[in-house]
GROMACS .gro file of N, CA and C in nm:
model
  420
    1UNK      N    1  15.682  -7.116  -6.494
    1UNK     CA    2  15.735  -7.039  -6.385
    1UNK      C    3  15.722  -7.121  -6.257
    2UNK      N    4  15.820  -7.126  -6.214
    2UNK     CA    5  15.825  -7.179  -6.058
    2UNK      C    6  15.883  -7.082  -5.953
    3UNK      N    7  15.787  -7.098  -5.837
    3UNK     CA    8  15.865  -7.049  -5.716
    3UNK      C    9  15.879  -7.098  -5.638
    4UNK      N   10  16.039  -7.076  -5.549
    4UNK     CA   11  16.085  -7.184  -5.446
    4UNK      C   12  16.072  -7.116  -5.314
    5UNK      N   13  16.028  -7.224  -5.248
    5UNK     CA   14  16.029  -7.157  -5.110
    5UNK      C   15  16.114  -7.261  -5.025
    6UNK      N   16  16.216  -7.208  -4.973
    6UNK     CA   17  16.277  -7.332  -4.827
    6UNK      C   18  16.255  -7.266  -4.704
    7UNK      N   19  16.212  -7.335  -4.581
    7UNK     CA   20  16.149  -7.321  -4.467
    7UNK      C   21  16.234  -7.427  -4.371
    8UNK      N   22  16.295  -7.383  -4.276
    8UNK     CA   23  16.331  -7.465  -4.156
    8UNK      C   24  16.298  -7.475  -4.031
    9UNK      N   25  16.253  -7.522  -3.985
    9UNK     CA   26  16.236  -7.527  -3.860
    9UNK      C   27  16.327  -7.656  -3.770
   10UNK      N   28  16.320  -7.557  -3.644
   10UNK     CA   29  16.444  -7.604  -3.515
   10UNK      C   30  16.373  -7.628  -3.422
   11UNK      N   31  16.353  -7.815  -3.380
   11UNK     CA   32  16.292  -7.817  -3.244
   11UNK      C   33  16.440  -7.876  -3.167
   12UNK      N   34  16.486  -7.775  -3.105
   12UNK     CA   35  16.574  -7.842  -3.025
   12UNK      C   36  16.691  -7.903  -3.143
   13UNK      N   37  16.699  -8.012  -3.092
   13UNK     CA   38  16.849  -8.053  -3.155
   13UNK      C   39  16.863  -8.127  -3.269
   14UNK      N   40  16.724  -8.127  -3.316
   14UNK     CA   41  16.674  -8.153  -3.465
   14UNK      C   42  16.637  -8.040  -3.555
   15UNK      N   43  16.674  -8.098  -3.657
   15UNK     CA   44  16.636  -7.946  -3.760
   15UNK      C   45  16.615  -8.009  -3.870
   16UNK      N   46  16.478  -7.965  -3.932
   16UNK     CA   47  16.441  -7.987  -4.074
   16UNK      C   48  16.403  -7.888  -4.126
   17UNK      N   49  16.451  -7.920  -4.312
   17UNK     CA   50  16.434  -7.838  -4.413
   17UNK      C   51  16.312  -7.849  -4.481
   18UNK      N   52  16.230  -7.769  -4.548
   18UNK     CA   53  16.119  -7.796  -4.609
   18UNK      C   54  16.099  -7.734  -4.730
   19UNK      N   55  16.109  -7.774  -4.806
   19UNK     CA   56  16.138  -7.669  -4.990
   19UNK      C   57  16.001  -7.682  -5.011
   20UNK      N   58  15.948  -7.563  -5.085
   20UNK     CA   59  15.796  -7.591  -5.164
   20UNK      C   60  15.853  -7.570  -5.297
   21UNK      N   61  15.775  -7.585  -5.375
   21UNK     CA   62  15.738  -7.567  -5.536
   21UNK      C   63  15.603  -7.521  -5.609
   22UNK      N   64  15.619  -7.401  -5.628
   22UNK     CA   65  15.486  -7.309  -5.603
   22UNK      C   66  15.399  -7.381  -5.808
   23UNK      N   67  15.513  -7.415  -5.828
   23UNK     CA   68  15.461  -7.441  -6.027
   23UNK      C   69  15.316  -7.512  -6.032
   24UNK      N   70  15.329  -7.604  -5.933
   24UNK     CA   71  15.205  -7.712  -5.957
   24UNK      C   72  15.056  -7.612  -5.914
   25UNK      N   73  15.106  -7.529  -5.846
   25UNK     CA   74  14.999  -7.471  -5.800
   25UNK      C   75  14.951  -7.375  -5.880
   26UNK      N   76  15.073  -7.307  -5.973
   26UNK     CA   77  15.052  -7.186  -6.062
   26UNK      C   78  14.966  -7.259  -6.183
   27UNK      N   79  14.988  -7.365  -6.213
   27UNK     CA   80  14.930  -7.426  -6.298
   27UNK      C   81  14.801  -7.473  -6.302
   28UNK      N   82  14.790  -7.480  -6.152
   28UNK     CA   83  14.622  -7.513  -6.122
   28UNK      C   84  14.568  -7.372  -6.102
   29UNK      N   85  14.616  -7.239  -6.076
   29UNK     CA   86  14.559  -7.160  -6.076
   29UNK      C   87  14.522  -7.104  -6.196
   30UNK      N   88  14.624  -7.113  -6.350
   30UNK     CA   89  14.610  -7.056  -6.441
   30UNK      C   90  14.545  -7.145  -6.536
   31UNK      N   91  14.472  -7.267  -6.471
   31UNK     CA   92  14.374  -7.330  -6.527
   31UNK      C   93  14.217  -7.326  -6.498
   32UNK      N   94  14.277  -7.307  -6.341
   32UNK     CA   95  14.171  -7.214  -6.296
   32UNK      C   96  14.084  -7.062  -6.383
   33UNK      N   97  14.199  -7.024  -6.358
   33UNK     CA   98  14.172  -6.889  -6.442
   33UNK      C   99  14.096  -6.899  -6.601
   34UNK      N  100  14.194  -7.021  -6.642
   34UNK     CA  101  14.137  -7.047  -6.776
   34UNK      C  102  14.016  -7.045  -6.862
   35UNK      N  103  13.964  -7.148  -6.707
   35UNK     CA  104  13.835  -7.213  -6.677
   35UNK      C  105  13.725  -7.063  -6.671
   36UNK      N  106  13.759  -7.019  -6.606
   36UNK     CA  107  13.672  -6.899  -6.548
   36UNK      C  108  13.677  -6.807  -6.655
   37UNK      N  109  13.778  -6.809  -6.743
   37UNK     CA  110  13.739  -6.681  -6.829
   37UNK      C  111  13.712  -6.755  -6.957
   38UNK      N  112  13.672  -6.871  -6.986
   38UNK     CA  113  13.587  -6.970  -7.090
   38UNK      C  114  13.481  -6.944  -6.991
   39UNK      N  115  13.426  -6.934  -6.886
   39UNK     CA  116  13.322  -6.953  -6.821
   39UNK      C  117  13.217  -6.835  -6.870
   40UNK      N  118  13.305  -6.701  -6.829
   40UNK     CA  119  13.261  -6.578  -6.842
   40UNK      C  120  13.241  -6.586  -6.960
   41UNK      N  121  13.309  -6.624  -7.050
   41UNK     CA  122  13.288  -6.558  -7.190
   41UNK      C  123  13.214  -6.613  -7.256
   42UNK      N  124  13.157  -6.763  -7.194
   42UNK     CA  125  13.011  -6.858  -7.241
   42UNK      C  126  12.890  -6.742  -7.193
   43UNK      N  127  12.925  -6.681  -7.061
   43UNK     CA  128  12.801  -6.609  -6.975
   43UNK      C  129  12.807  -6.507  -7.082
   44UNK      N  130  12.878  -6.438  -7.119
   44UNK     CA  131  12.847  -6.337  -7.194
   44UNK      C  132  12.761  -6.346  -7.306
   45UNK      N  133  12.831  -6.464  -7.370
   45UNK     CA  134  12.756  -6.525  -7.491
   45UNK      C  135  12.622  -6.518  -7.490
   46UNK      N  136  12.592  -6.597  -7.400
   46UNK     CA  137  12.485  -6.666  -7.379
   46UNK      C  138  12.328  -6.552  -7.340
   47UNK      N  139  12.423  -6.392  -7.244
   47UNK     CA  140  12.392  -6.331  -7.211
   47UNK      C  141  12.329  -6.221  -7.342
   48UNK      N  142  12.485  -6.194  -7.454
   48UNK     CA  143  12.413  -6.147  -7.583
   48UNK      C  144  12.308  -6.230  -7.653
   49UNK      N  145  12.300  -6.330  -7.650
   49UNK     CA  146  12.176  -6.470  -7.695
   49UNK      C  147  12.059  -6.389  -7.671
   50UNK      N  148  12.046  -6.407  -7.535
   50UNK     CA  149  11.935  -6.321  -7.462
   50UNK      C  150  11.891  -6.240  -7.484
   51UNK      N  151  11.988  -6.097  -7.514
   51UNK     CA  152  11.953  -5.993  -7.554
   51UNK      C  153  11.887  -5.956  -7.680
   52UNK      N  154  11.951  -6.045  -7.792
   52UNK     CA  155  11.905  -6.038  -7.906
   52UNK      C  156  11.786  -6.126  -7.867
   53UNK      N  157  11.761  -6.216  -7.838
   53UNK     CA  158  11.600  -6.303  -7.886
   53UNK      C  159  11.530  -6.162  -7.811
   54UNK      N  160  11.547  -6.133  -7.679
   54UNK     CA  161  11.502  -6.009  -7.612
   54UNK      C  162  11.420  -5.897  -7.735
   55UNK      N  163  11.529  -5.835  -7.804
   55UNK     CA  164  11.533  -5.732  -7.924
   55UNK      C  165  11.446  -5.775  -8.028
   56UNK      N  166  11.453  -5.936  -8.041
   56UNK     CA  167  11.326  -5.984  -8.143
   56UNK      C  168  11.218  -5.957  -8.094
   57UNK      N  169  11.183  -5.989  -7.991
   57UNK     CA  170  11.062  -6.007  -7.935
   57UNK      C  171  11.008  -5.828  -7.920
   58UNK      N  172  11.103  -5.742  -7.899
   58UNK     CA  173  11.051  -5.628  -7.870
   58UNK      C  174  11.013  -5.540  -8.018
   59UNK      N  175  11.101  -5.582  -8.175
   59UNK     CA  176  11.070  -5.569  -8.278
   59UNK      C  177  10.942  -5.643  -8.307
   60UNK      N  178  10.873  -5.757  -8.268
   60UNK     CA  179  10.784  -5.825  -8.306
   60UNK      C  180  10.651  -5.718  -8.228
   61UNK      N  181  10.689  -5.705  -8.080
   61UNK     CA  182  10.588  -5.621  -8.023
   61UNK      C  183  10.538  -5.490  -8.069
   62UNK      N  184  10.636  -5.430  -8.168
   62UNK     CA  185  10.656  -5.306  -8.203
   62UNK      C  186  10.602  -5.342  -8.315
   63UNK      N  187  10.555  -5.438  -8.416
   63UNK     CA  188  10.501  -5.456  -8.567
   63UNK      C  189  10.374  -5.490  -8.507
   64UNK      N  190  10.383  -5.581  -8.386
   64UNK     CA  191  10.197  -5.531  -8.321
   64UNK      C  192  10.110  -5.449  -8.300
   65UNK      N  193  10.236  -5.358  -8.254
   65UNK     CA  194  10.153  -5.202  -8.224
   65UNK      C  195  10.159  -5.171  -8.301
   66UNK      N  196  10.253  -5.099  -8.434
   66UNK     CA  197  10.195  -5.055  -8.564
   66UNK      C  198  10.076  -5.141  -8.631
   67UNK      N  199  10.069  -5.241  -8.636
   67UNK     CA  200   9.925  -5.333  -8.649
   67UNK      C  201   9.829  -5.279  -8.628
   68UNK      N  202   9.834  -5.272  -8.484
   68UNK     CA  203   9.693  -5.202  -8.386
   68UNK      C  204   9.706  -5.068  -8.430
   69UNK      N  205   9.765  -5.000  -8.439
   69UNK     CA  206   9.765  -4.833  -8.426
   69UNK      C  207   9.699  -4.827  -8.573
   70UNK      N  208   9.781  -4.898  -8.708
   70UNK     CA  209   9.702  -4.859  -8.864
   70UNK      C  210   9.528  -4.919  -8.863
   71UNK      N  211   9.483  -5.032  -8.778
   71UNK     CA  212   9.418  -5.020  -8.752
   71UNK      C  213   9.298  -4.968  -8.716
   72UNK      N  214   9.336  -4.856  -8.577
   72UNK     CA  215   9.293  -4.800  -8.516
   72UNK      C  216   9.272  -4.663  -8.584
   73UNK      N  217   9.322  -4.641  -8.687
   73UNK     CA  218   9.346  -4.519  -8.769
   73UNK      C  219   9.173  -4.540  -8.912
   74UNK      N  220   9.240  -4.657  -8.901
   74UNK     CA  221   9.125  -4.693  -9.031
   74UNK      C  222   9.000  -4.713  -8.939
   75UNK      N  223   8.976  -4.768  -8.820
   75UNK     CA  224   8.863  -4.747  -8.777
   75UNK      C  225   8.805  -4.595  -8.709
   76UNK      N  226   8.912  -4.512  -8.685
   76UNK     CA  227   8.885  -4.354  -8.664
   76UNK      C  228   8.824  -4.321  -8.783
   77UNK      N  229   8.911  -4.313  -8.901
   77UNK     CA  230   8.846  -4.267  -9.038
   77UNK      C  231   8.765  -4.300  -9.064
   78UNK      N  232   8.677  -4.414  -9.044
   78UNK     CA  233   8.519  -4.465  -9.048
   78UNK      C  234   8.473  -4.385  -8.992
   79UNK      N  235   8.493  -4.418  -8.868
   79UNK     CA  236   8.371  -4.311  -8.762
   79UNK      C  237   8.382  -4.161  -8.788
   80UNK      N  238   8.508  -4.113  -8.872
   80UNK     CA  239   8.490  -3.980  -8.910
   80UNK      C  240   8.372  -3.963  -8.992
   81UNK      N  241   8.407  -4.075  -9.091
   81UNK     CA  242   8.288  -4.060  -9.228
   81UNK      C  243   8.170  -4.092  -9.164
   82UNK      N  244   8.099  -4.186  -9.074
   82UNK     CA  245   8.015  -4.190  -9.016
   82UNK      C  246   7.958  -4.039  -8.976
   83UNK      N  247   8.051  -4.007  -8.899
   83UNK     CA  248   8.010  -3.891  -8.828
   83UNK      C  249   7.967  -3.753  -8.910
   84UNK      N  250   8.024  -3.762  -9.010
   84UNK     CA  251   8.000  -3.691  -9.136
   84UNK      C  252   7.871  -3.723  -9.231
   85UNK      N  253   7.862  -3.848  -9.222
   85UNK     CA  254   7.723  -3.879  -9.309
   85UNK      C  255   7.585  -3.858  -9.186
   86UNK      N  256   7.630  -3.889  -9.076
   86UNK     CA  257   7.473  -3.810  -8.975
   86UNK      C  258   7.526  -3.734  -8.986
   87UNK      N  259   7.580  -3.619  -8.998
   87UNK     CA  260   7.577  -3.463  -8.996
   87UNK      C  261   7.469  -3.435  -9.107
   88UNK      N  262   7.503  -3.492  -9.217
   88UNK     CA  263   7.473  -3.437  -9.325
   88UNK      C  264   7.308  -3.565  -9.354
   89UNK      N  265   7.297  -3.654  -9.268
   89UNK     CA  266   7.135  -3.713  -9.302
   89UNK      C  267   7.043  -3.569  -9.160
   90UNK      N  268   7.103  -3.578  -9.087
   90UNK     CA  269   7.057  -3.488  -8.999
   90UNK      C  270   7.057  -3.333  -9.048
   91UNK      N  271   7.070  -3.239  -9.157
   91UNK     CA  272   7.067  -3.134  -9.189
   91UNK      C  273   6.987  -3.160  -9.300
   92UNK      N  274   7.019  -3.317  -9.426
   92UNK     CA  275   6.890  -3.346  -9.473
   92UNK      C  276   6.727  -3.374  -9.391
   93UNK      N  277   6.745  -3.401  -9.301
   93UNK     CA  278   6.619  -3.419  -9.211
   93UNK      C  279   6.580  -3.249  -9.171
   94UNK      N  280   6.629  -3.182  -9.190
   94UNK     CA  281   6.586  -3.039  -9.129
   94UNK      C  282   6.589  -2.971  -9.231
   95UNK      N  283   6.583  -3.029  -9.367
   95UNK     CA  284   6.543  -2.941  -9.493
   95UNK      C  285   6.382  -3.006  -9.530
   96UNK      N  286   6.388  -3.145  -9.536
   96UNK     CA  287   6.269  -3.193  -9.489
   96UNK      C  288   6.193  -3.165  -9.438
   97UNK      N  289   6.225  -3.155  -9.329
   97UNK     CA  290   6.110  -3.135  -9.230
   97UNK      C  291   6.042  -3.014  -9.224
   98UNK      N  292   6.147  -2.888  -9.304
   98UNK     CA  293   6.132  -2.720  -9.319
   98UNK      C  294   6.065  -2.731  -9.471
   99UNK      N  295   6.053  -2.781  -9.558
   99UNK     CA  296   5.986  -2.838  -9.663
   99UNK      C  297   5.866  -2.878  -9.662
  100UNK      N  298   5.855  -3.025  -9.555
  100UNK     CA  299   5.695  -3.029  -9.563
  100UNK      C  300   5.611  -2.973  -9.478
  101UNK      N  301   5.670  -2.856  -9.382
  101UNK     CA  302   5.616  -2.732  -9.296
  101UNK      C  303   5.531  -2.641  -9.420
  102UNK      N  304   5.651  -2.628  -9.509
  102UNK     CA  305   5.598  -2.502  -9.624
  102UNK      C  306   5.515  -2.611  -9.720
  103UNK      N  307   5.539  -2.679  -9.757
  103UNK     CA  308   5.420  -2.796  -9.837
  103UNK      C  309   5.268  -2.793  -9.764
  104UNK      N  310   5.270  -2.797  -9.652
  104UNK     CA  311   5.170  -2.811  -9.579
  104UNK      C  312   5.092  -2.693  -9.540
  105UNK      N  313   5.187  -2.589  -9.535
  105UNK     CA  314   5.114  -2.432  -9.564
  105UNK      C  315   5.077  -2.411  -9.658
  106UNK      N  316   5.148  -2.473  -9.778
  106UNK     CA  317   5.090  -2.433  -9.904
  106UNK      C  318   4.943  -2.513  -9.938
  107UNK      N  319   4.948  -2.652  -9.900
  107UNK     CA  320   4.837  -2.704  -9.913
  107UNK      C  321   4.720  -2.661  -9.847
  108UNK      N  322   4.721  -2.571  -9.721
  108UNK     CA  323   4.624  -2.527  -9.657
  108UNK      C  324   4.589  -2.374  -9.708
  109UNK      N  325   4.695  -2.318  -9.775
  109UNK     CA  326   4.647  -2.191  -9.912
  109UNK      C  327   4.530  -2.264  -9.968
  110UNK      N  328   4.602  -2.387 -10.059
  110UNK     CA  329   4.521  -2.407 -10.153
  110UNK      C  330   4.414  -2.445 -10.181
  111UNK      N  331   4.379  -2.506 -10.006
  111UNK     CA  332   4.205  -2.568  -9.969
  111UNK      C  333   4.150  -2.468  -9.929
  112UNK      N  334   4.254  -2.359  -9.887
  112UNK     CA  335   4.156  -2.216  -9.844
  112UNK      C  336   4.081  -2.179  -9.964
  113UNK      N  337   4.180  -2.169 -10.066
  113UNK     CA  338   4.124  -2.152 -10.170
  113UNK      C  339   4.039  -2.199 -10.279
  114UNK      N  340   4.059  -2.300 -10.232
  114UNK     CA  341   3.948  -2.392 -10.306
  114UNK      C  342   3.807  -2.382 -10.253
  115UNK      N  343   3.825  -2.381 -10.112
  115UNK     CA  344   3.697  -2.369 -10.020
  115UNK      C  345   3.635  -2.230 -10.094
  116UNK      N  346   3.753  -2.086 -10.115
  116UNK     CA  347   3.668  -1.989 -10.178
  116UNK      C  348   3.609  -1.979 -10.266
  117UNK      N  349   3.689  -2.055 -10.371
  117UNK     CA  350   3.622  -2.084 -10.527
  117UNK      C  351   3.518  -2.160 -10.482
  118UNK      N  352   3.518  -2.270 -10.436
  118UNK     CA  353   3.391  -2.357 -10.410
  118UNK      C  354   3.289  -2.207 -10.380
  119UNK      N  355   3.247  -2.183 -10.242
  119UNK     CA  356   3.219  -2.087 -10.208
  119UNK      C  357   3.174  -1.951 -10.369
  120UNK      N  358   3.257  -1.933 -10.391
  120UNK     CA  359   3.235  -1.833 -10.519
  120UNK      C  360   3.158  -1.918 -10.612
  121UNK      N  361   3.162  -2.010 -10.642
  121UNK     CA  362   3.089  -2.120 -10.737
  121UNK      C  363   2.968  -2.119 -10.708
  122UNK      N  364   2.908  -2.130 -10.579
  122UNK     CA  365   2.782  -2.150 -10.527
  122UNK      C  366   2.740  -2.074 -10.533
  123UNK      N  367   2.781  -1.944 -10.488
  123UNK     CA  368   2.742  -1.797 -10.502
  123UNK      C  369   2.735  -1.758 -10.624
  124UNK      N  370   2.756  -1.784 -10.742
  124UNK     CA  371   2.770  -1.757 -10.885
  124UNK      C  372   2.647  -1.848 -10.932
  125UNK      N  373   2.637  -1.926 -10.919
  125UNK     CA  374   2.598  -2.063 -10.853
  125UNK      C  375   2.411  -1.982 -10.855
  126UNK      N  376   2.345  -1.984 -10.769
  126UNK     CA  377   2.307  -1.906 -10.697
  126UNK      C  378   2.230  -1.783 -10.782
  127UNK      N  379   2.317  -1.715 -10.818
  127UNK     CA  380   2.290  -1.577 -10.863
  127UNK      C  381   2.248  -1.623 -11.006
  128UNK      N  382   2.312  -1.689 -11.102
  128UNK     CA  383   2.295  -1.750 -11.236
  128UNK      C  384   2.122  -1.809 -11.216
  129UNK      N  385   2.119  -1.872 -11.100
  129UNK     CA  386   1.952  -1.943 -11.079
  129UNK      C  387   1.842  -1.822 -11.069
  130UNK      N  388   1.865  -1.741 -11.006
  130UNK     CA  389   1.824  -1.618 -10.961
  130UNK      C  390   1.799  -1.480 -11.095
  131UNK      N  391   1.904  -1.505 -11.201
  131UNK     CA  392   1.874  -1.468 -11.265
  131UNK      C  393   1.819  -1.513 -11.397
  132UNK      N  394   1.823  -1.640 -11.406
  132UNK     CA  395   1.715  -1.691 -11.476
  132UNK      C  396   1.614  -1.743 -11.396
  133UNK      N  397   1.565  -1.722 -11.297
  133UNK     CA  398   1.404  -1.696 -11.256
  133UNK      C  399   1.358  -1.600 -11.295
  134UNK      N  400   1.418  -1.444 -11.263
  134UNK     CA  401   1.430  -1.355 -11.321
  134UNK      C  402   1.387  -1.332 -11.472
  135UNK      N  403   1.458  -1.403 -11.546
  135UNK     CA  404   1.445  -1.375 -11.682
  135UNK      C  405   1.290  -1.475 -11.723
  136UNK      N  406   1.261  -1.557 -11.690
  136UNK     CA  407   1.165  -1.642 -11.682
  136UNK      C  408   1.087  -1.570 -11.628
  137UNK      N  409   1.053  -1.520 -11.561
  137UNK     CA  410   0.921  -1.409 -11.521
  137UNK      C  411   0.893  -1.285 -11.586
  138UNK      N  412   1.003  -1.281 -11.654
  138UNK     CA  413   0.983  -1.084 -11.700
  138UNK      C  414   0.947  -1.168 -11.892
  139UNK      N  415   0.963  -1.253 -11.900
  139UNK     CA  416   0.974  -1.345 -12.035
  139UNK      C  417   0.795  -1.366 -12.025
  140UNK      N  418   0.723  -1.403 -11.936
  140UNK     CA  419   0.598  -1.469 -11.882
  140UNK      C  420   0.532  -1.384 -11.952
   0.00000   0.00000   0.00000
């Protein structure tokens, strides 16, 4: 495509013509253009490039945090069971401890009682001597 332009100008008693030819220019513009929309469409490129390594990196961050989080799950469930086994050494400690309360009452029954039998022994004890003096004198 070409466009023509003629232009004259009149100084006085001279006159010149001046033709343009717009083609050379259309041609540098629509190389121009060319240029620029290979340009853009590298930027775009280059721009989806981005985006995707972008999208990797945010899938990679995201298999971190599921990482950390299953993690963090398995170390909760410890400390559950933890928390569960002192519950349950701590309620064993208070059967214990309510155990050798009554062990220890019972053992102080049983020295009571022993102390009585002892006690009754001596006194039997005692009376058995008493009555064989007894019998030893009325025997005389």
């Amino acid at each position: 495509m070409q466009l023509h332009f003629t232009t004259r100008v009149r100084y006085g008693f001279l006159s010149v013509q001046l033709n343009y030819t717009i083609r050379p220019f259309l041609r540098s513009f629509q190389k121009q253009g060319t240029t620029q929309v290979a340009n853009g469409t590298e930027s775009v490129r280059q721009v989806g490039t981005h985006f995707a390594d972008i999208i990797k990196q945010i899938d990679s961050i995201k298999g971190q945090i599921e990482g950390i989080k299953t993690s963090v799950d398995v170390v909760s469930q410890g400390a559950e069971k933890i928390v569960f086994s002192m519950d349950n050494i701590d309620q064993s400690s208070h059967k214990i401890d309510s155990n050798a309360k009554e062990i220890n009452c019972q053992v102080q029954q049983q020295s009571a009682a022993n102390e009585e039998i002892a006690a009754s022994a001596a006194t039997l004890a005692d009376l058995a001597a008493d009555m064989e003096t007894t019998l030893h004198s009325q025997n005389k």
